[in-house]
Amino acid sequence: MLFHVRMDVRLPSDMDPSVRADIVAREKAYSQKLQREGKWPHLWRIVGEYSNISIFDVNSNDELHELLSGLPLFPYMDIRVMPLATHPSKVS
Ligand SMILES: O=C(O)CC1=CCC(=O)O1
């Protein structure tokens, strides 16, 4: 099952820089593990924003929720999920 996910990062401006660096480093390691496993096949930066567009390839809504809620940045992000279905005009 494919999901389009938009993540807008909203880190507090007064967050301690070392805490921020630790969360961002853990986020990178977590996302790269999922990318290597094929669960997170696309990760794109939105130009000019601290936001990304991602595609997740998972087995269920529950699995996606588990992966997203495990993101180290999860408490600091607004996340919007769009489930994707096959378009009838798609050439296969
Ligand atoms: O920087 C972001 O968009 C948040 C993020 C998701 C995966 C990652 O490594 O950073």
PDB file of N, CA, C and O in Angstrom, residues 1-7 31 34-45 52-58 64 67-68 80-85:
ATOM      1  N   MET A   1       0.845  -1.180   0.000  1.00  0.00           N
ATOM      2  CA  MET A   1       0.000   0.000   0.000  1.00  0.00           C
ATOM      3  C   MET A   1       0.891   1.244   0.000  1.00  0.00           C
ATOM      4  O   MET A   1       1.821   1.347   0.795  1.00  0.00           O
ATOM      5  N   LEU A   2       0.555   2.168  -0.935  1.00  0.00           N
ATOM      6  CA  LEU A   2       1.356   3.387  -1.028  1.00  0.00           C
ATOM      7  C   LEU A   2       0.633   4.558  -0.362  1.00  0.00           C
ATOM      8  O   LEU A   2      -0.590   4.706  -0.499  1.00  0.00           O
ATOM      9  N   PHE A   3       1.411   5.375   0.329  1.00  0.00           N
ATOM     10  CA  PHE A   3       0.876   6.564   0.991  1.00  0.00           C
ATOM     11  C   PHE A   3       1.764   7.757   0.654  1.00  0.00           C
ATOM     12  O   PHE A   3       2.995   7.656   0.724  1.00  0.00           O
ATOM     13  N   HIS A   4       1.108   8.855   0.280  1.00  0.00           N
ATOM     14  CA  HIS A   4       1.791  10.143   0.137  1.00  0.00           C
ATOM     15  C   HIS A   4       1.709  10.828   1.503  1.00  0.00           C
ATOM     16  O   HIS A   4       0.614  10.938   2.084  1.00  0.00           O
ATOM     17  N   VAL A   5       2.857  11.234   2.013  1.00  0.00           N
ATOM     18  CA  VAL A   5       2.901  11.843   3.353  1.00  0.00           C
ATOM     19  C   VAL A   5       3.629  13.176   3.260  1.00  0.00           C
ATOM     20  O   VAL A   5       4.726  13.255   2.691  1.00  0.00           O
ATOM     21  N   ARG A   6       3.012  14.200   3.804  1.00  0.00           N
ATOM     22  CA  ARG A   6       3.682  15.508   3.927  1.00  0.00           C
ATOM     23  C   ARG A   6       4.014  15.739   5.397  1.00  0.00           C
ATOM     24  O   ARG A   6       3.145  15.561   6.262  1.00  0.00           O
ATOM     25  N   MET A   7       5.266  16.082   5.654  1.00  0.00           N
ATOM     26  CA  MET A   7       5.698  16.364   7.024  1.00  0.00           C
ATOM     27  C   MET A   7       6.209  17.800   7.082  1.00  0.00           C
ATOM     28  O   MET A   7       7.130  18.168   6.332  1.00  0.00           O
ATOM     29  N   SER A  31      15.167   7.268   9.393  1.00  0.00           N
ATOM     30  CA  SER A  31      14.606   7.312   8.039  1.00  0.00           C
ATOM     31  C   SER A  31      15.470   6.522   7.058  1.00  0.00           C
ATOM     32  O   SER A  31      14.944   5.847   6.169  1.00  0.00           O
ATOM     33  N   LEU A  34      14.640   2.846   7.273  1.00  0.00           N
ATOM     34  CA  LEU A  34      13.386   2.523   6.575  1.00  0.00           C
ATOM     35  C   LEU A  34      13.550   2.622   5.062  1.00  0.00           C
ATOM     36  O   LEU A  34      12.954   1.843   4.307  1.00  0.00           O
ATOM     37  N   GLN A  35      14.384   3.578   4.596  1.00  0.00           N
ATOM     38  CA  GLN A  35      14.642   3.679   3.152  1.00  0.00           C
ATOM     39  C   GLN A  35      15.350   2.422   2.661  1.00  0.00           C
ATOM     40  O   GLN A  35      14.982   1.855   1.617  1.00  0.00           O
ATOM     41  N   ARG A  36      16.365   1.975   3.428  1.00  0.00           N
ATOM     42  CA  ARG A  36      17.094   0.759   3.011  1.00  0.00           C
ATOM     43  C   ARG A  36      16.189  -0.464   3.005  1.00  0.00           C
ATOM     44  O   ARG A  36      16.360  -1.373   2.199  1.00  0.00           O
ATOM     45  N   GLU A  37      15.198  -0.483   3.892  1.00  0.00           N
ATOM     46  CA  GLU A  37      14.261  -1.616   3.967  1.00  0.00           C
ATOM     47  C   GLU A  37      13.170  -1.545   2.903  1.00  0.00           C
ATOM     48  O   GLU A  37      12.344  -2.451   2.800  1.00  0.00           O
ATOM     49  N   GLY A  38      13.128  -0.422   2.138  1.00  0.00           N
ATOM     50  CA  GLY A  38      12.127  -0.279   1.086  1.00  0.00           C
ATOM     51  C   GLY A  38      10.787   0.234   1.569  1.00  0.00           C
ATOM     52  O   GLY A  38       9.831   0.320   0.785  1.00  0.00           O
ATOM     53  N   LYS A  39      10.703   0.587   2.835  1.00  0.00           N
ATOM     54  CA  LYS A  39       9.429   1.084   3.382  1.00  0.00           C
ATOM     55  C   LYS A  39       9.191   2.559   3.049  1.00  0.00           C
ATOM     56  O   LYS A  39       8.073   3.050   3.135  1.00  0.00           O
ATOM     57  N   TRP A  40      10.289   3.272   2.719  1.00  0.00           N
ATOM     58  CA  TRP A  40      10.238   4.731   2.514  1.00  0.00           C
ATOM     59  C   TRP A  40      10.963   5.026   1.196  1.00  0.00           C
ATOM     60  O   TRP A  40      12.066   5.583   1.193  1.00  0.00           O
ATOM     61  N   PRO A  41      10.339   4.674   0.050  1.00  0.00           N
ATOM     62  CA  PRO A  41      11.061   4.746  -1.231  1.00  0.00           C
ATOM     63  C   PRO A  41      11.300   6.158  -1.760  1.00  0.00           C
ATOM     64  O   PRO A  41      12.168   6.321  -2.618  1.00  0.00           O
ATOM     65  N   HIS A  42      10.544   7.142  -1.316  1.00  0.00           N
ATOM     66  CA  HIS A  42      10.786   8.522  -1.778  1.00  0.00           C
ATOM     67  C   HIS A  42      10.797   9.473  -0.597  1.00  0.00           C
ATOM     68  O   HIS A  42       9.918   9.405   0.277  1.00  0.00           O
ATOM     69  N   LEU A  43      11.789  10.372  -0.606  1.00  0.00           N
ATOM     70  CA  LEU A  43      11.906  11.424   0.414  1.00  0.00           C
ATOM     71  C   LEU A  43      12.419  12.663  -0.297  1.00  0.00           C
ATOM     72  O   LEU A  43      13.566  12.691  -0.776  1.00  0.00           O
ATOM     73  N   TRP A  44      11.556  13.683  -0.391  1.00  0.00           N
ATOM     74  CA  TRP A  44      11.880  14.901  -1.131  1.00  0.00           C
ATOM     75  C   TRP A  44      11.721  16.128  -0.234  1.00  0.00           C
ATOM     76  O   TRP A  44      10.744  16.224   0.517  1.00  0.00           O
ATOM     77  N   ARG A  45      12.632  17.056  -0.332  1.00  0.00           N
ATOM     78  CA  ARG A  45      12.497  18.333   0.346  1.00  0.00           C
ATOM     79  C   ARG A  45      11.559  19.219  -0.460  1.00  0.00           C
ATOM     80  O   ARG A  45      11.631  19.230  -1.707  1.00  0.00           O
ATOM     81  N   ASN A  52       8.876  17.980   4.075  1.00  0.00           N
ATOM     82  CA  ASN A  52       9.177  16.988   3.048  1.00  0.00           C
ATOM     83  C   ASN A  52       7.918  16.347   2.524  1.00  0.00           C
ATOM     84  O   ASN A  52       6.867  16.353   3.178  1.00  0.00           O
ATOM     85  N   ILE A  53       8.051  15.803   1.300  1.00  0.00           N
ATOM     86  CA  ILE A  53       7.041  14.924   0.719  1.00  0.00           C
ATOM     87  C   ILE A  53       7.662  13.546   0.642  1.00  0.00           C
ATOM     88  O   ILE A  53       8.769  13.381   0.101  1.00  0.00           O
ATOM     89  N   SER A  54       6.986  12.594   1.191  1.00  0.00           N
ATOM     90  CA  SER A  54       7.482  11.228   1.219  1.00  0.00           C
ATOM     91  C   SER A  54       6.450  10.267   0.653  1.00  0.00           C
ATOM     92  O   SER A  54       5.245  10.533   0.698  1.00  0.00           O
ATOM     93  N   ILE A  55       6.944   9.174   0.118  1.00  0.00           N
ATOM     94  CA  ILE A  55       6.089   8.044  -0.243  1.00  0.00           C
ATOM     95  C   ILE A  55       6.490   6.881   0.646  1.00  0.00           C
ATOM     96  O   ILE A  55       7.689   6.540   0.737  1.00  0.00           O
ATOM     97  N   PHE A  56       5.514   6.301   1.314  1.00  0.00           N
ATOM     98  CA  PHE A  56       5.737   5.102   2.121  1.00  0.00           C
ATOM     99  C   PHE A  56       5.080   3.917   1.431  1.00  0.00           C
ATOM    100  O   PHE A  56       4.006   4.042   0.839  1.00  0.00           O
ATOM    101  N   ASP A  57       5.727   2.780   1.509  1.00  0.00           N
ATOM    102  CA  ASP A  57       5.199   1.533   0.945  1.00  0.00           C
ATOM    103  C   ASP A  57       5.118   0.528   2.092  1.00  0.00           C
ATOM    104  O   ASP A  57       6.120  -0.079   2.472  1.00  0.00           O
ATOM    105  N   VAL A  58       3.916   0.405   2.640  1.00  0.00           N
ATOM    106  CA  VAL A  58       3.724  -0.407   3.848  1.00  0.00           C
ATOM    107  C   VAL A  58       2.540  -1.349   3.663  1.00  0.00           C
ATOM    108  O   VAL A  58       1.810  -1.267   2.666  1.00  0.00           O
ATOM    109  N   LEU A  64       1.833   2.047   8.936  1.00  0.00           N
ATOM    110  CA  LEU A  64       2.250   3.427   8.661  1.00  0.00           C
ATOM    111  C   LEU A  64       2.205   4.258   9.940  1.00  0.00           C
ATOM    112  O   LEU A  64       3.131   5.014  10.234  1.00  0.00           O
ATOM    113  N   LEU A  67       5.179   3.474  12.077  1.00  0.00           N
ATOM    114  CA  LEU A  67       6.434   4.055  11.573  1.00  0.00           C
ATOM    115  C   LEU A  67       6.474   5.563  11.798  1.00  0.00           C
ATOM    116  O   LEU A  67       7.494   6.111  12.234  1.00  0.00           O
ATOM    117  N   LEU A  68       5.344   6.235  11.505  1.00  0.00           N
ATOM    118  CA  LEU A  68       5.332   7.699  11.645  1.00  0.00           C
ATOM    119  C   LEU A  68       5.443   8.115  13.106  1.00  0.00           C
ATOM    120  O   LEU A  68       6.170   9.059  13.445  1.00  0.00           O
ATOM    121  N   ARG A  80       0.480  15.064   7.271  1.00  0.00           N
ATOM    122  CA  ARG A  80      -0.750  14.813   6.507  1.00  0.00           C
ATOM    123  C   ARG A  80      -0.537  13.609   5.608  1.00  0.00           C
ATOM    124  O   ARG A  80       0.454  13.559   4.865  1.00  0.00           O
ATOM    125  N   VAL A  81      -1.460  12.674   5.668  1.00  0.00           N
ATOM    126  CA  VAL A  81      -1.336  11.405   4.936  1.00  0.00           C
ATOM    127  C   VAL A  81      -2.425  11.313   3.881  1.00  0.00           C
ATOM    128  O   VAL A  81      -3.596  11.599   4.161  1.00  0.00           O
ATOM    129  N   MET A  82      -2.011  10.928   2.655  1.00  0.00           N
ATOM    130  CA  MET A  82      -2.971  10.656   1.591  1.00  0.00           C
ATOM    131  C   MET A  82      -2.761   9.228   1.096  1.00  0.00           C
ATOM    132  O   MET A  82      -1.712   8.934   0.491  1.00  0.00           O
ATOM    133  N   PRO A  83      -3.726   8.342   1.333  1.00  0.00           N
ATOM    134  CA  PRO A  83      -3.609   6.981   0.794  1.00  0.00           C
ATOM    135  C   PRO A  83      -3.740   7.029  -0.731  1.00  0.00           C
ATOM    136  O   PRO A  83      -4.554   7.781  -1.267  1.00  0.00           O
ATOM    137  N   LEU A  84      -2.941   6.234  -1.422  1.00  0.00           N
ATOM    138  CA  LEU A  84      -2.933   6.249  -2.890  1.00  0.00           C
ATOM    139  C   LEU A  84      -3.546   4.962  -3.451  1.00  0.00           C
ATOM    140  O   LEU A  84      -3.287   3.872  -2.940  1.00  0.00           O
ATOM    141  N   ALA A  85      -4.351   5.138  -4.502  1.00  0.00           N
ATOM    142  CA  ALA A  85      -4.921   3.996  -5.224  1.00  0.00           C
ATOM    143  C   ALA A  85      -4.453   4.067  -6.676  1.00  0.00           C
ATOM    144  O   ALA A  85      -4.002   5.118  -7.152  1.00  0.00           O
TER     145      ALA A  85
END
